[in-house]
Coordinates of C-alpha atoms and ligand atoms in Angstrom, one line a residue:
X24 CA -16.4 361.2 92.8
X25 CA -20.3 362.1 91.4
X26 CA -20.9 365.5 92.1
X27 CA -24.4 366.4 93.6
X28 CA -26.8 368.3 91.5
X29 CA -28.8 371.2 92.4
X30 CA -32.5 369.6 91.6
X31 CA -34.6 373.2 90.7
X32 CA -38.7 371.7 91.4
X33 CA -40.9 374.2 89.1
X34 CA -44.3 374.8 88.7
X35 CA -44.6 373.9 84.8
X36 CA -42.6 374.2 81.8
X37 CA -42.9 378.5 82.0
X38 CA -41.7 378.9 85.7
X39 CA -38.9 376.5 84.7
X40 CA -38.1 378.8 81.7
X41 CA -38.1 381.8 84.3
X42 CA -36.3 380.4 86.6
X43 CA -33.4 378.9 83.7
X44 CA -33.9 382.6 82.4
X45 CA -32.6 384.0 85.4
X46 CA -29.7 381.2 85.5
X47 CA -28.5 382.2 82.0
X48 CA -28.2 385.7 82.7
X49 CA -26.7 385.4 86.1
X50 CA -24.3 382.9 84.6
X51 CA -23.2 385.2 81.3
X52 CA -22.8 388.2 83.9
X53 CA -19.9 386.1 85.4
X54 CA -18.4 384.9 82.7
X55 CA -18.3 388.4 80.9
X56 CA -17.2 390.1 83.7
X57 CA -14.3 387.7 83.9
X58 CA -13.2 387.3 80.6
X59 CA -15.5 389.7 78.4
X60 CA -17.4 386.6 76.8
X61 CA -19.4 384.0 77.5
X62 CA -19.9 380.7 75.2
X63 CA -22.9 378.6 76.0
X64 CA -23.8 375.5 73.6
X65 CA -27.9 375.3 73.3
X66 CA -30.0 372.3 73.6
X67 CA -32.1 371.6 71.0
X68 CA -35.7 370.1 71.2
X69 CA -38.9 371.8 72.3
X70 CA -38.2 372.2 75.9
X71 CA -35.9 375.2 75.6
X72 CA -37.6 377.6 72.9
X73 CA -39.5 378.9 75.6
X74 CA -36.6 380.2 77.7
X75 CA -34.8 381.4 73.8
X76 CA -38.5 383.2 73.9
X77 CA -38.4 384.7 76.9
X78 CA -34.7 385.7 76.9
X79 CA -35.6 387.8 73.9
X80 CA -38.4 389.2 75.3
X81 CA -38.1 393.2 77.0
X82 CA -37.7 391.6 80.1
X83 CA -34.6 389.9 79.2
X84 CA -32.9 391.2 76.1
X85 CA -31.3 394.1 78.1
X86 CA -29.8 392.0 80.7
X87 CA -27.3 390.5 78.8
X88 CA -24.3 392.0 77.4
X89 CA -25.2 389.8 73.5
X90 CA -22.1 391.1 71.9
X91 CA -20.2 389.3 74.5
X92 CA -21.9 385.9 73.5
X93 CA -20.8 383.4 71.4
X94 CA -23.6 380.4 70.4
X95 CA -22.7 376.8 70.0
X96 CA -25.1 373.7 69.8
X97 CA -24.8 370.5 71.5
X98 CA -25.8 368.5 68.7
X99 CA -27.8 369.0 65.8
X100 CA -30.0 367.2 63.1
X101 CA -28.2 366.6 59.6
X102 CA -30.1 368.9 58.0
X103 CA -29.8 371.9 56.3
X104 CA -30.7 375.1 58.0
X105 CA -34.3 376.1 57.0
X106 CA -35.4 372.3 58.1
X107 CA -38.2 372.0 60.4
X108 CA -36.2 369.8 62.6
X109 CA -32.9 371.7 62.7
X110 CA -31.9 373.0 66.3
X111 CA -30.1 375.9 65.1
X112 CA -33.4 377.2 62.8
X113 CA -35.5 376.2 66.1
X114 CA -33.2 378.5 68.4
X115 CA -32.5 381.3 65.4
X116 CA -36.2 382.1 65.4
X117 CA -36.8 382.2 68.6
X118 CA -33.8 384.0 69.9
X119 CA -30.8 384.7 67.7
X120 CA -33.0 386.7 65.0
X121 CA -33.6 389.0 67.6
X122 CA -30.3 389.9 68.9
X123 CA -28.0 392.6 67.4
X124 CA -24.6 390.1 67.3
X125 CA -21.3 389.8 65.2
X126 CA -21.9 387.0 62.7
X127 CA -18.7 385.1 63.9
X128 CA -20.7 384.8 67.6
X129 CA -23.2 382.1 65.9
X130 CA -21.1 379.0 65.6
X131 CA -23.6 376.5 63.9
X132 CA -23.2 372.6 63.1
X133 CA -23.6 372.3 59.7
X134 CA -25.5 369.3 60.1
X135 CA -26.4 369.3 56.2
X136 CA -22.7 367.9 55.8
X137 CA -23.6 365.0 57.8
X138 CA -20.4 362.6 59.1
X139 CA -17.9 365.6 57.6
X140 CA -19.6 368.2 60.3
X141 CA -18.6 366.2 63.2
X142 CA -15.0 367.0 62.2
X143 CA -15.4 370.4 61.4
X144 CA -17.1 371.1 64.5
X145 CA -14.5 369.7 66.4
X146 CA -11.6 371.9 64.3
X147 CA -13.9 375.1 65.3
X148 CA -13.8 374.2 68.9
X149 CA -10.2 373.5 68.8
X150 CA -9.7 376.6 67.3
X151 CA -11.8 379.0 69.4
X152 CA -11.3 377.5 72.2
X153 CA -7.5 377.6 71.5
X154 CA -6.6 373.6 72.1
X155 CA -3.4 372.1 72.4
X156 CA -2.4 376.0 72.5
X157 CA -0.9 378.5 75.6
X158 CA 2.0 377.9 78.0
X159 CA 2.8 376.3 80.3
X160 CA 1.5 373.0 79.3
X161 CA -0.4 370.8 79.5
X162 CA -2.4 373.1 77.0
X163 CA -6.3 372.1 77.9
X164 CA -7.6 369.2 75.3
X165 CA -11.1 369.8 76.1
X166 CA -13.3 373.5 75.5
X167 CA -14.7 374.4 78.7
X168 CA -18.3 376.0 78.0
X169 CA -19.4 378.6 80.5
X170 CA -22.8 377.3 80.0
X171 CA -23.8 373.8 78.5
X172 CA -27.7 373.8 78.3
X173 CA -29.2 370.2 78.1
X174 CA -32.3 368.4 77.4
X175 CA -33.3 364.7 78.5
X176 CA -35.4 362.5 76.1
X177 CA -38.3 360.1 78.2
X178 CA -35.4 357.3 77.2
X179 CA -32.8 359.4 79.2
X180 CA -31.0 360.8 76.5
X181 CA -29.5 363.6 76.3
X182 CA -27.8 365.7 73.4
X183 CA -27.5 363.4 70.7
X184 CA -26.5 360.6 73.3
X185 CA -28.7 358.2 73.0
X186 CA -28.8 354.4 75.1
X187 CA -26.8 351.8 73.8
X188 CA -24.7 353.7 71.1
X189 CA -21.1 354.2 71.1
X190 CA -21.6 358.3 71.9
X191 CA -22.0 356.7 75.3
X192 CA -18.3 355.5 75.9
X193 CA -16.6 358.1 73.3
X194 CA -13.4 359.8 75.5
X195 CA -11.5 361.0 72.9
X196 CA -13.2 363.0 70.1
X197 CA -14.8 366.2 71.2
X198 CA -18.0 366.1 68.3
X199 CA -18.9 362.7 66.7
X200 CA -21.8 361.8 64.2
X201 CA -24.0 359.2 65.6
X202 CA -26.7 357.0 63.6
X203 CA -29.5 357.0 65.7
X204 CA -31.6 353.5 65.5
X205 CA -34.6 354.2 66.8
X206 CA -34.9 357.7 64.9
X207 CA -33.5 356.2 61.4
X208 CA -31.6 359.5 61.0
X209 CA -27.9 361.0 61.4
X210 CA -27.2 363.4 64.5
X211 CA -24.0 365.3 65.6
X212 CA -23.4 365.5 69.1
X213 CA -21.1 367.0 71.4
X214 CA -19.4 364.0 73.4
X215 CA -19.4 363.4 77.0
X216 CA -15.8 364.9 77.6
X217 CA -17.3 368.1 76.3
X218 CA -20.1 367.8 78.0
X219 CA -18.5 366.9 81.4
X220 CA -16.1 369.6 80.4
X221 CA -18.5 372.8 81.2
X222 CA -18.5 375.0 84.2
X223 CA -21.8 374.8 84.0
X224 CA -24.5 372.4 83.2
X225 CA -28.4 373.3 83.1
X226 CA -31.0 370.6 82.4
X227 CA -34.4 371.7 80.9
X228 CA -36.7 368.7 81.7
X229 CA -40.4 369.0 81.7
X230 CA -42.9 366.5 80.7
X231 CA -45.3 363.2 82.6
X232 CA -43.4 361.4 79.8
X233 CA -40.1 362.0 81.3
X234 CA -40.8 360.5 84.9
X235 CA -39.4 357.5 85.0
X236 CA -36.2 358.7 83.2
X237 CA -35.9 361.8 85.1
X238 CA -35.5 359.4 88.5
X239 CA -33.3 356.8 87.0
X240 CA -30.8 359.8 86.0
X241 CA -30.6 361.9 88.7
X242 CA -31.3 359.4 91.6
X243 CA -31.1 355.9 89.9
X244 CA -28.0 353.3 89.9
X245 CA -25.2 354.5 87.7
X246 CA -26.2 352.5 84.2
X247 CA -25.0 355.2 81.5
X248 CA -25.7 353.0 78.3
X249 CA -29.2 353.1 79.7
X250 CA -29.8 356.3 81.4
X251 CA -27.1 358.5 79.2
X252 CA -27.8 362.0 80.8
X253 CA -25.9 360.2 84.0
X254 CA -22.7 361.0 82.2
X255 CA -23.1 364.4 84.2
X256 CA -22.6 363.0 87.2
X257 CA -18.9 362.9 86.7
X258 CA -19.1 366.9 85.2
X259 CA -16.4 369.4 86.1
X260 CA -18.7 371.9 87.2
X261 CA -21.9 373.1 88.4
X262 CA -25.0 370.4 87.6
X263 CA -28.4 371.8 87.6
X264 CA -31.7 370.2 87.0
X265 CA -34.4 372.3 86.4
X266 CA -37.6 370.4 86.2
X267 CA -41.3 370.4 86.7
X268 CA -42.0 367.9 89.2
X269 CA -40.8 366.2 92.7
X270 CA -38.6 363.5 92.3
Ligands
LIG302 C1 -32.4 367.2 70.3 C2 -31.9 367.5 71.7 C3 -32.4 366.4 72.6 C4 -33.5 367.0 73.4 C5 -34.3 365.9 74.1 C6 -35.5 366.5 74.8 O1 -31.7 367.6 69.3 O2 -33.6 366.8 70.2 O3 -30.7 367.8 71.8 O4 -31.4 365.9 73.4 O5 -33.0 367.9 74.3 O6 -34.7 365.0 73.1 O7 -36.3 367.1 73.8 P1 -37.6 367.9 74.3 O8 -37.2 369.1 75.0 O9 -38.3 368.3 72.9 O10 -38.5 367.0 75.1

């Protein structure tokens, strides 16, 4: 059964930031006081460096407990760190330079390995998340992230799941590489079991460019090879879309 998302309406891309602001530190405070840590997989793209921003600004970086967090990416360019278009450089200036963490809470794709980093991505996730491990069984297969923040491209995509590739359909790995067409380049994604997987799931969408896709996802008929960020209609958890216009 879909689940129905919480649609957040904001007035531009820095209330939106605010308000996901608010979100991400409401949403750690819970998971840390449950089980002293909180794991949250970034988006990458532009949309979300102003929330990394503001969350390391003095009105922020005290309201979350950063020891307690551990970073993960939901996909990531094959390229090395440093590069202009790497997610995890994007989100280490803006936000991780700032914070005072253990260097084991930074769990980067190492995107400059290209196919190989889909596998050890998955490995790392199998082994913090502790896989296929604990009694009783069924031991869980799939990591659930407190916190999975998304983007959406103007094609619908989100993560590195693009329309019309196999990312799409994928229900058995956890991380896969994907050759992207239409960008003639390598990405490493998060799948959509992963994805679906998370307690909670916050979309970052702002942009006139992003209209048509924005309605197709959230209110349009269930075409997932065309409109991929509707693979979070069938999430686990919490869905909410935090965007800058009426829909
Ligand atoms: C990436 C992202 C991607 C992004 C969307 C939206 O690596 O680019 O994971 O899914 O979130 O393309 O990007 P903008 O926020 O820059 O519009």
């Amino acid at each position: 059964m879909p689940n129905k998302p919480e649609i957040v309406v904001c007035d531009g891309v820095e209330d939106l930031s605010v308000k996901a602001a608010d979100a991400f530190v409401k949403t750690a405070a819970t998971a840390v006081s449950e089980k002293d840590m909180f794991t949250v997989a970034l988006s990458g793209g532009n949309t979300p460096l102003s929330l990394y921003r503001l969350l390391a600004t003095d009105a922020y970086i005290k309201r979350v407990d950063w020891k307690k967090v551990h970073f993960f990416w939901g996909d990531e360019r094959c390229v090395a760190p440093g590069h202009p278009d790497s997610n995890f450089t994007s989100a280490y200036v803006a936000l991780l330079a700032r914070l005072v963490i253990p260097e084991g809470n930074i769990h980067r794709i190492r995107g400059e390995m290209g196919d190989a980093a889909a596998t050890l991505y998955e490995e790392e996730l199998k082994t913090f998340f502790k896989l296929g491990q604990g009694m009783p069984p069924p031991a869980p297969a799939i990591p659930e992230f407190d916190l999975m923040l998304l983007g959406m491209g103007a094609d619908g995509h989100t993560a590195s799941i693009f329309p019309g590739t196999v990312a799409v359909a994928e229900d058995k790995r956890l991380v896969m590489a994907v050759y992207v067409q239409r960008l003639k380049a390598m990405r490493i994604t998060l799948t959509p079991p992963v994805i679906k997987g998370a307690k909670n799931i916050v979309f970052l969408v702002a942009g006139d460019d992003k209209k048509d896709a924005l309605l197709n996802c959230i209110k349009g008929e269930f075409k997932p090879y065309a409109f991929p960020a509707q693979i979070t209609r069938f999430s686990k958890g919490a869905v909410t879309w935090f965007v800058d216009r009426l829909i």
